[in-house]
mmCIF file of C-alpha atoms and ligand atoms in Angstrom:
data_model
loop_
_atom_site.group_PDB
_atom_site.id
_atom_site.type_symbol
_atom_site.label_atom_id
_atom_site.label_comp_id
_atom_site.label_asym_id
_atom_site.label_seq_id
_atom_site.Cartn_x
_atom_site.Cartn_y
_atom_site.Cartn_z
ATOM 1 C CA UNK A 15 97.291 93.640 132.763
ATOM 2 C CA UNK A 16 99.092 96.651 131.523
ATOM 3 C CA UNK A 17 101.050 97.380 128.627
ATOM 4 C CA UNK A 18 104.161 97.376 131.012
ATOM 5 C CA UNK A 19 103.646 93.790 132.407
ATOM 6 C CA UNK A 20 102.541 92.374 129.378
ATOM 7 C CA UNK A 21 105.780 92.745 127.692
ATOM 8 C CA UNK A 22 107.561 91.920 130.197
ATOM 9 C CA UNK A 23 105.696 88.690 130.675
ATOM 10 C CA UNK A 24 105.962 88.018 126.936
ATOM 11 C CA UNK A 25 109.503 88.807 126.922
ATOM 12 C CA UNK A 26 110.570 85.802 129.406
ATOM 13 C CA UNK A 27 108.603 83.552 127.417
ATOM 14 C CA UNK A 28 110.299 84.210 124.683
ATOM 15 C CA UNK A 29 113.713 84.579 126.107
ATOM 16 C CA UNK A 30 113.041 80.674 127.451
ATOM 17 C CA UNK A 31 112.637 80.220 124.030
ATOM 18 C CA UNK A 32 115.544 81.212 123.073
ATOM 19 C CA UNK A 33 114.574 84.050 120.518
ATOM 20 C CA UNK A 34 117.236 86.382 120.862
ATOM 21 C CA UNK A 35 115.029 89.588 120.602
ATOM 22 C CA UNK A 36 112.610 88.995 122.985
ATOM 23 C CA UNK A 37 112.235 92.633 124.098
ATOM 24 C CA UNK A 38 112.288 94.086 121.273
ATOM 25 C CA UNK A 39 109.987 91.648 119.427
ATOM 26 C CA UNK A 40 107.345 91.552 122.198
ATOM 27 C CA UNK A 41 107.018 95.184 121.724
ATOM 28 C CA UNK A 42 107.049 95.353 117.885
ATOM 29 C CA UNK A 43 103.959 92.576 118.157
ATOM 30 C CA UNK A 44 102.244 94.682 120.637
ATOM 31 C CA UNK A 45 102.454 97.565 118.737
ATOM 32 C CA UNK A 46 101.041 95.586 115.784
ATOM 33 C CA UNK A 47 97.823 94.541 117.833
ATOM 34 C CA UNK A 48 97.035 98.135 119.146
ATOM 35 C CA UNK A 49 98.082 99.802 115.660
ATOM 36 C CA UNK A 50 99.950 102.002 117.816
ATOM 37 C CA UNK A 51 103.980 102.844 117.161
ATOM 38 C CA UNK A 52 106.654 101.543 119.659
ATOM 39 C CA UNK A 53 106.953 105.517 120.677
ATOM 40 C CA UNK A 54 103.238 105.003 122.223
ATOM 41 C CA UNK A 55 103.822 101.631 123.915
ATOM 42 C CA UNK A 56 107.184 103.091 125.894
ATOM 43 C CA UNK A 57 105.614 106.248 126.918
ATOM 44 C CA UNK A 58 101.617 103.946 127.767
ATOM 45 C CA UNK A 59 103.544 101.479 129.538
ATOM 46 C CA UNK A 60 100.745 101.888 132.658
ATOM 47 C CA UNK A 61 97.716 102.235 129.981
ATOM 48 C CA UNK A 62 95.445 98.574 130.669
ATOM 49 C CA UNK A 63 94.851 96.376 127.612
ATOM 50 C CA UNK A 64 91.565 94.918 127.261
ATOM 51 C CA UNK A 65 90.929 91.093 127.034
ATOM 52 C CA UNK A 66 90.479 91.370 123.006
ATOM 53 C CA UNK A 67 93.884 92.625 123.059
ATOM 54 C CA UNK A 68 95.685 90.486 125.027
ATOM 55 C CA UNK A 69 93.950 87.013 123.059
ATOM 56 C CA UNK A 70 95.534 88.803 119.849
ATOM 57 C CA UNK A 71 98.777 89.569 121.329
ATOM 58 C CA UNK A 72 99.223 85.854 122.831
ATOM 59 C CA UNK A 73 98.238 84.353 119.750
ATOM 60 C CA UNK A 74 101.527 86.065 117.713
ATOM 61 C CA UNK A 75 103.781 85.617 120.839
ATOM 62 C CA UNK A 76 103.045 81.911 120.540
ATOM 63 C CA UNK A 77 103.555 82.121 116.763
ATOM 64 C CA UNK A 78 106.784 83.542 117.283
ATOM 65 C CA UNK A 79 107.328 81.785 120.465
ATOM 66 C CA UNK A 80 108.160 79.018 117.568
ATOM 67 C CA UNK A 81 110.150 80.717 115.559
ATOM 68 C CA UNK A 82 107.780 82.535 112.643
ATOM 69 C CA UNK A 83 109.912 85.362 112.084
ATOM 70 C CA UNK A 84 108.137 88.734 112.965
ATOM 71 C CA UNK A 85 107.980 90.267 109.655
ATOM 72 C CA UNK A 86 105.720 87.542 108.918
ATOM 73 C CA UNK A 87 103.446 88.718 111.956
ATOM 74 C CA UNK A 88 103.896 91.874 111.773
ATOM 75 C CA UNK A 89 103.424 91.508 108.002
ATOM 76 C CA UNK A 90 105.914 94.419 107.274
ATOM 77 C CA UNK A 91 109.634 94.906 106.465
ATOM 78 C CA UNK A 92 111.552 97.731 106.318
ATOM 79 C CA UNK A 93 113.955 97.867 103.109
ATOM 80 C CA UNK A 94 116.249 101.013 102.483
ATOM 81 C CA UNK A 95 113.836 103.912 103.088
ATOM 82 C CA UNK A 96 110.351 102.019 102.824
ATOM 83 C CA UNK A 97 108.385 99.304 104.597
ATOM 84 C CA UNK A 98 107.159 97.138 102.318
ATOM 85 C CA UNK A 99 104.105 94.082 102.789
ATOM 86 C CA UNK A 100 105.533 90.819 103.451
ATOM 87 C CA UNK A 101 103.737 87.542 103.878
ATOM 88 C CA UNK A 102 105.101 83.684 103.835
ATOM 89 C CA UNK A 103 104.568 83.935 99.980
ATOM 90 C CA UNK A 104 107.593 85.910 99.594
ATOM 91 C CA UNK A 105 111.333 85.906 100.907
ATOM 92 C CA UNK A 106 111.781 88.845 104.109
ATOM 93 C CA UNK A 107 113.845 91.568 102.545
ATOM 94 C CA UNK A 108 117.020 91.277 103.863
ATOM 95 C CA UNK A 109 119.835 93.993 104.653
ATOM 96 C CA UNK A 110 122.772 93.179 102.187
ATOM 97 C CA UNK A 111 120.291 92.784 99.307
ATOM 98 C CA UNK A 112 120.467 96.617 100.302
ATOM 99 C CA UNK A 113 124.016 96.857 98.832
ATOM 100 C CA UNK A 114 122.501 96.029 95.145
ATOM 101 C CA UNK A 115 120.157 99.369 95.536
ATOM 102 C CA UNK A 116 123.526 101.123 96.673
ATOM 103 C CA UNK A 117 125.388 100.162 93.987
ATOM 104 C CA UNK A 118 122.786 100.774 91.248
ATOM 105 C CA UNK A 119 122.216 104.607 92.778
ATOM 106 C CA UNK A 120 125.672 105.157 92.154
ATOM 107 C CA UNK A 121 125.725 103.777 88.247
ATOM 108 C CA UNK A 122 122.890 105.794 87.449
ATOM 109 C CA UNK A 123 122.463 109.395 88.229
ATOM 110 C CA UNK A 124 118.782 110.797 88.445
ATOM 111 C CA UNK A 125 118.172 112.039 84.952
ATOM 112 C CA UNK A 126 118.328 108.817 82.559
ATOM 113 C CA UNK A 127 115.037 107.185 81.396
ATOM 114 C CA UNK A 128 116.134 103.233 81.996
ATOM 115 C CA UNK A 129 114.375 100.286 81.490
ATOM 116 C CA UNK A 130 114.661 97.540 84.758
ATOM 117 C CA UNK A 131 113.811 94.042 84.645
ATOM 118 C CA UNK A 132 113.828 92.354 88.052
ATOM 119 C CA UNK A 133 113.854 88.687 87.812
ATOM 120 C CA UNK A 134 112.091 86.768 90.712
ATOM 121 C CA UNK A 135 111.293 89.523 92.215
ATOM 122 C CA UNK A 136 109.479 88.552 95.112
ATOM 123 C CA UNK A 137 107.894 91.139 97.735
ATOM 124 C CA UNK A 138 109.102 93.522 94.638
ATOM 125 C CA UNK A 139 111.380 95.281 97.247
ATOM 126 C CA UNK A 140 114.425 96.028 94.896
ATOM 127 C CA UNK A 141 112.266 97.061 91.721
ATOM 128 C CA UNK A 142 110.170 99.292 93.481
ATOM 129 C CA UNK A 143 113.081 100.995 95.913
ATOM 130 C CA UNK A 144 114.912 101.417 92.342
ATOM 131 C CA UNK A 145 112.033 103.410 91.136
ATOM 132 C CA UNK A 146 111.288 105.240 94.498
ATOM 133 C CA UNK A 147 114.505 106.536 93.855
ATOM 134 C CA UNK A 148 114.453 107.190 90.199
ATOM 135 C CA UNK A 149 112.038 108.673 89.051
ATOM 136 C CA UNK A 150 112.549 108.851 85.506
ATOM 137 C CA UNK A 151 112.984 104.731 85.396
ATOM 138 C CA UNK A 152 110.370 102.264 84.862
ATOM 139 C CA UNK A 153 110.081 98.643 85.579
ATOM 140 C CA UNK A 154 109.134 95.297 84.834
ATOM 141 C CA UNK A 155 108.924 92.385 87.930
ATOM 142 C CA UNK A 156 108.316 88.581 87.292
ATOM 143 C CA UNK A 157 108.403 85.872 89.260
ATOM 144 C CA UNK A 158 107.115 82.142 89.202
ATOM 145 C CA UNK A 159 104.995 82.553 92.330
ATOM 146 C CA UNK A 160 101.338 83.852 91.424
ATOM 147 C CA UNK A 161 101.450 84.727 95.603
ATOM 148 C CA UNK A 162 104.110 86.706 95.349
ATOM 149 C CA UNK A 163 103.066 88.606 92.115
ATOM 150 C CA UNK A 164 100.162 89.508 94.276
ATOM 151 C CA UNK A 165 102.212 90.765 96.918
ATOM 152 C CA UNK A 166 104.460 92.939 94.517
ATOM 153 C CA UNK A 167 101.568 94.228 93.348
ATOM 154 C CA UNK A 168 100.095 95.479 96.691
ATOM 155 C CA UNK A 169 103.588 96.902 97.044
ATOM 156 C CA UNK A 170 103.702 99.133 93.727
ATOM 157 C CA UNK A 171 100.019 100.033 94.924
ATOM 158 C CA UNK A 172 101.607 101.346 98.401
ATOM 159 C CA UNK A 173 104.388 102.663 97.297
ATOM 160 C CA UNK A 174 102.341 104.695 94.446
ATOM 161 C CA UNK A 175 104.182 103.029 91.878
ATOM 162 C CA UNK A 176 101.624 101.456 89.772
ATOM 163 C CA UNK A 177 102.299 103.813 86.534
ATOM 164 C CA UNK A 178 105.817 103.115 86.524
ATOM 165 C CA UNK A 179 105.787 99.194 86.513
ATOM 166 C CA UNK A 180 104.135 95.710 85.519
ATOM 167 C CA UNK A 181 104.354 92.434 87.044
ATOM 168 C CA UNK A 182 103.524 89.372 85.235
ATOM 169 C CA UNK A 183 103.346 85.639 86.932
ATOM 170 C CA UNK A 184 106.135 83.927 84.544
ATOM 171 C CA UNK A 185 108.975 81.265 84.594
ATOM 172 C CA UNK A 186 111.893 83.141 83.105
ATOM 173 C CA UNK A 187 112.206 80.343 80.598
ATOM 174 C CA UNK A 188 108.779 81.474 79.045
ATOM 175 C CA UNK A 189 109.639 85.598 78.894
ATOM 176 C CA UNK A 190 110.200 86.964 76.007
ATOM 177 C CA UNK A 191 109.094 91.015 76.002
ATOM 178 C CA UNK A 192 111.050 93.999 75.908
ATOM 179 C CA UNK A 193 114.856 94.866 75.631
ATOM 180 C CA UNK A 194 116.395 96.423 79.266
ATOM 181 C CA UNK A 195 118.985 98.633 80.331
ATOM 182 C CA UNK A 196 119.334 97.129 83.834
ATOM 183 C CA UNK A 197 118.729 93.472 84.434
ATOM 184 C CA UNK A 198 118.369 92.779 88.112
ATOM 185 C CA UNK A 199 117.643 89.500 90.233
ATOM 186 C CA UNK A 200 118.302 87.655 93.654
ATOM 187 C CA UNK A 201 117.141 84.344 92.339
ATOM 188 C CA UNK A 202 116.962 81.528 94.895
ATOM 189 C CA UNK A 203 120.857 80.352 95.295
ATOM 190 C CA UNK A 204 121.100 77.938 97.955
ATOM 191 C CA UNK A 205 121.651 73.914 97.315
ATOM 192 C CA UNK A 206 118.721 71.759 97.760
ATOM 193 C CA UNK A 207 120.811 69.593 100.785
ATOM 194 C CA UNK A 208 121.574 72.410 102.335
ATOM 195 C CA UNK A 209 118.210 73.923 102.987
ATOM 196 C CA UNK A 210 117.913 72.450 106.313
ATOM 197 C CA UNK A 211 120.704 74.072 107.266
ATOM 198 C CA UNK A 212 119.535 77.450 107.377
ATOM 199 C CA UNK A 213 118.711 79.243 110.555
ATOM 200 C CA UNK A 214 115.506 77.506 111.863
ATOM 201 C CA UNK A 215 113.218 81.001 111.081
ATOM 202 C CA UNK A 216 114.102 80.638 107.822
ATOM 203 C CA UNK A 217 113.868 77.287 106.753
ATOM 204 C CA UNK A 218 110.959 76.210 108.601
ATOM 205 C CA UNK A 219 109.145 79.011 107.378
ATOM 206 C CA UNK A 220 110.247 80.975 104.539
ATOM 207 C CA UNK A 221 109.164 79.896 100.575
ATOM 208 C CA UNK A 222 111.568 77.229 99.814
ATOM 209 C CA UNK A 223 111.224 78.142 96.299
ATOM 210 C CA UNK A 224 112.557 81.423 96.469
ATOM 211 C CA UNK A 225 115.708 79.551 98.265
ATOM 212 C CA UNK A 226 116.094 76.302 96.613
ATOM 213 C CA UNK A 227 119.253 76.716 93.842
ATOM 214 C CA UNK A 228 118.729 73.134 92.956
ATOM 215 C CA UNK A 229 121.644 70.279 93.601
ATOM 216 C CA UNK A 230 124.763 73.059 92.858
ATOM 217 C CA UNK A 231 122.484 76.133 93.772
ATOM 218 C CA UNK A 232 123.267 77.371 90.564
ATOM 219 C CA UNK A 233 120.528 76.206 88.227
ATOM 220 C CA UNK A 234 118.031 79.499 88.878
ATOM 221 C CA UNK A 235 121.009 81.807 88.635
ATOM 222 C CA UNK A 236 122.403 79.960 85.206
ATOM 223 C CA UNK A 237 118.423 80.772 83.834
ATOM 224 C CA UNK A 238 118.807 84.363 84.926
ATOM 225 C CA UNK A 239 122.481 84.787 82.783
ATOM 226 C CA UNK A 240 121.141 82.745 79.785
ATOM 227 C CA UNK A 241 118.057 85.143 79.909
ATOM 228 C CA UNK A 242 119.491 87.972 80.530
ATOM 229 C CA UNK A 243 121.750 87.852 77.954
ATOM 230 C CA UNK A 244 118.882 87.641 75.077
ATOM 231 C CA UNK A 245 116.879 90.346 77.192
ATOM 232 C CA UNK A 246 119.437 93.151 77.669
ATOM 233 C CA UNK A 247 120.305 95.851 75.785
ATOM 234 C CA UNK A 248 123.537 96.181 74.772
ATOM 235 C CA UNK A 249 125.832 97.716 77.596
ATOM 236 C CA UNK A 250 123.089 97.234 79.721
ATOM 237 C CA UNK A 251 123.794 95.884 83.354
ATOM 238 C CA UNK A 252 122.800 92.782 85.073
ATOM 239 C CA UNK A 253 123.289 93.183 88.759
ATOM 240 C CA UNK A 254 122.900 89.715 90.305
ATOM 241 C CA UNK A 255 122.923 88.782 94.134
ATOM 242 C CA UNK A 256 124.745 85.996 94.721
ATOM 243 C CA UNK A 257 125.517 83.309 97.699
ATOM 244 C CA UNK A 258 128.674 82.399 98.830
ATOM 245 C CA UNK A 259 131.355 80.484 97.355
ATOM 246 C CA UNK A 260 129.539 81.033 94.569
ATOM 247 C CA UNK A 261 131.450 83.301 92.659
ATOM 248 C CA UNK A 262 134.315 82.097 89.894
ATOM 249 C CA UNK A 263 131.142 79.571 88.525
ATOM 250 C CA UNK A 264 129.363 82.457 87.956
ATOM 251 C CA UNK A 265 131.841 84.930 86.638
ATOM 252 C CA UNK A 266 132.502 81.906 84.109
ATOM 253 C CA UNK A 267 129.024 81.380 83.434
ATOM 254 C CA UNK A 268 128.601 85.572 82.376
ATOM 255 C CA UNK A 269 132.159 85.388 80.528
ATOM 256 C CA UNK A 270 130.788 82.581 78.162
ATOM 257 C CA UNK A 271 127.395 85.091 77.333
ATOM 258 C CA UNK A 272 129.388 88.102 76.559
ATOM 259 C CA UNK A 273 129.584 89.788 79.646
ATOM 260 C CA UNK A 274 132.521 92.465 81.107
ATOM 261 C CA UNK A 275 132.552 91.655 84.735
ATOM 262 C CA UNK A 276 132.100 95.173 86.281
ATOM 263 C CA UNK A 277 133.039 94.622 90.024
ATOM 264 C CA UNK A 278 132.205 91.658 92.772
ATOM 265 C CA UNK A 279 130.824 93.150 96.124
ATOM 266 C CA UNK A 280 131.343 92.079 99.546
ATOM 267 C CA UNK A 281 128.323 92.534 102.117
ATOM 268 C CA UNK A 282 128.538 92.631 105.646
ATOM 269 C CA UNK A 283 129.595 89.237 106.298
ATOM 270 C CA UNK A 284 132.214 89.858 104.318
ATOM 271 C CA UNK A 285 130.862 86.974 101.824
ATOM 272 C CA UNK A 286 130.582 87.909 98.122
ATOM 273 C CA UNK A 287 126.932 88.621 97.648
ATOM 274 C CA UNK A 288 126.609 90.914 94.129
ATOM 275 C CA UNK A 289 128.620 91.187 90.540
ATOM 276 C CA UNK A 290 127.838 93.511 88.524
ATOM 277 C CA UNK A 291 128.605 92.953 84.767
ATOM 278 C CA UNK A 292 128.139 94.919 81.833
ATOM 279 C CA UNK A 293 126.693 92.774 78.337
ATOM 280 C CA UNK A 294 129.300 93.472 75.310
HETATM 281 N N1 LIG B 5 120.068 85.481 101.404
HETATM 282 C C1 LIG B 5 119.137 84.402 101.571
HETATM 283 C C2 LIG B 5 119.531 83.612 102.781
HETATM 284 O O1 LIG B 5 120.548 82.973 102.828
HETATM 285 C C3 LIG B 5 119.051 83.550 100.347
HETATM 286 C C4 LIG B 5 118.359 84.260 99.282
HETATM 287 C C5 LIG B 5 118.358 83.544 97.986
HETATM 288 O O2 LIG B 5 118.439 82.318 97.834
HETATM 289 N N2 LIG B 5 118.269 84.354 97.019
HETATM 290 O O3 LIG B 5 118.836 83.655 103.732
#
């Protein structure tokens, strides 16, 4: 079979299905199998695959076929200007975590020497895309999960970051080190019972504990404040993603530790998904 009739062919199966991007996904998996970009599948369409190939390329199609969501096959996401290593230790980078980055480039101009702490911090996607684009900060990234430590760390390694942060395997409860200038975290927001309502991709396969907020969804988040407020400099920031519905609790909870509440942002959805706040 060609390259050209075994998308197509992987395509319907996946349409039937019912995974939206069938097209599209079926060629980003190809491309993964033949280390090739989706540039050299369109213009190889007639090029024939050899048997090796296509055993590799069925296997992910029925992977996905299920719903494993393709950064996890692909093992790459792309997040603001990078692509970063993703596996099912960590949460898949998502789009409006892209408005924190946003918001923190336009705080902070290029020339300041800042101290970041990034709290849960996963694949490491916002720490390190903060330093990519400042180059005068550095950073520290913890997170509960030993896995995804390991994956931040193959991140900074990629992304040629490895003077310019740490990450250390810790609860937030047990961190003590270092006073920050910028505090920032997506900590794992939604409520326990309503885990299994998520889209099926993401529940069935993404780390329930960097989703699970406990009963109110709050508990992780309430952590992060109570931390943050001991670990921050004064008039540093803590820029906080946040889930829906979420946010008067919240802007309580930072009130009652002495913050200034700096401005709520929207994301696409229109949902409230980030306050910044400034510590008095
Ligand atoms: N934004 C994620 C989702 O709803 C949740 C991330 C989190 O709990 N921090 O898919």
């Amino acid at each position: 079979m060609n390259i050209h009739q075994t998308i197509t062919k992987a395509a319907k199966l996946l349409d039937k299905n019912n995974i939206k991007t069938a097209h599209l996904d079926s060629e980003l998996l190809l491309s993964k199998v033949l280390k090739k970009d989706r540039e050299y599948i369109l213009l190889n369409s007639r090029e024939n695959l050899s048997k090796k190939y296509l055993f590799h390329f069925a296997n992910l199609i029925n992977r996905r076929k299920k719903g494993e969501p393709i950064a996890y096959l692909t093992n790459n996401k792309e997040f603001w200007k990078q692509t970063y290593f993703v596996n099912k230790n960590v949460l898949i980078p998502r789009p409006d975590s892209e408005i924190l980055i946003e918001e923190i480039l336009s705080i902070y101009g290029k020339e300041k020497r800042l101290k970041v702490l990034d709290i849960g911090t996963g694949s490491g996607c916002l720490l390190l895309t903060i330093l990519k684009e400042r180059k005068n900060f550095s950073g520290i990234g913890i997170d509960v999960s030993k896995k995804a430590i390991n994956v931040a760390c193959f991140n900074a390694k990629l992304q040629h970051l490895n003077n310019r942060v740490k990450f250390f395997n810790s609860d937030i409860d047990k961190f003590f080190i270092g006073k920050y200038d910028i505090i920032l975290s997506n900590p794992p927001y939604i409520k326990k019972f309503d885990l299994k309502y998520l889209d099926r991709d993401i529940a069935a396969y993404e780390p329930k504990i960097a989703l699970d907020g406990g009963l109110d969804g709050l508990s992780e988040t309430t952590k992060v404040i109570n931390k943050a407020s001991y670990l921050i400099k004064k008039n540093g920031k803590l820029i906080l993603e946040i889930g829906c519905y979420q946010r008067n609790e919240i802007v309580k909870k930072l009130k009652n530790k002495n913050f200034y509440i700096n401005k709520i942002i929207k994301d696409y959805g229109k949902n409230d998904r980030c306050i910044i706040s400034t510590k008095l």
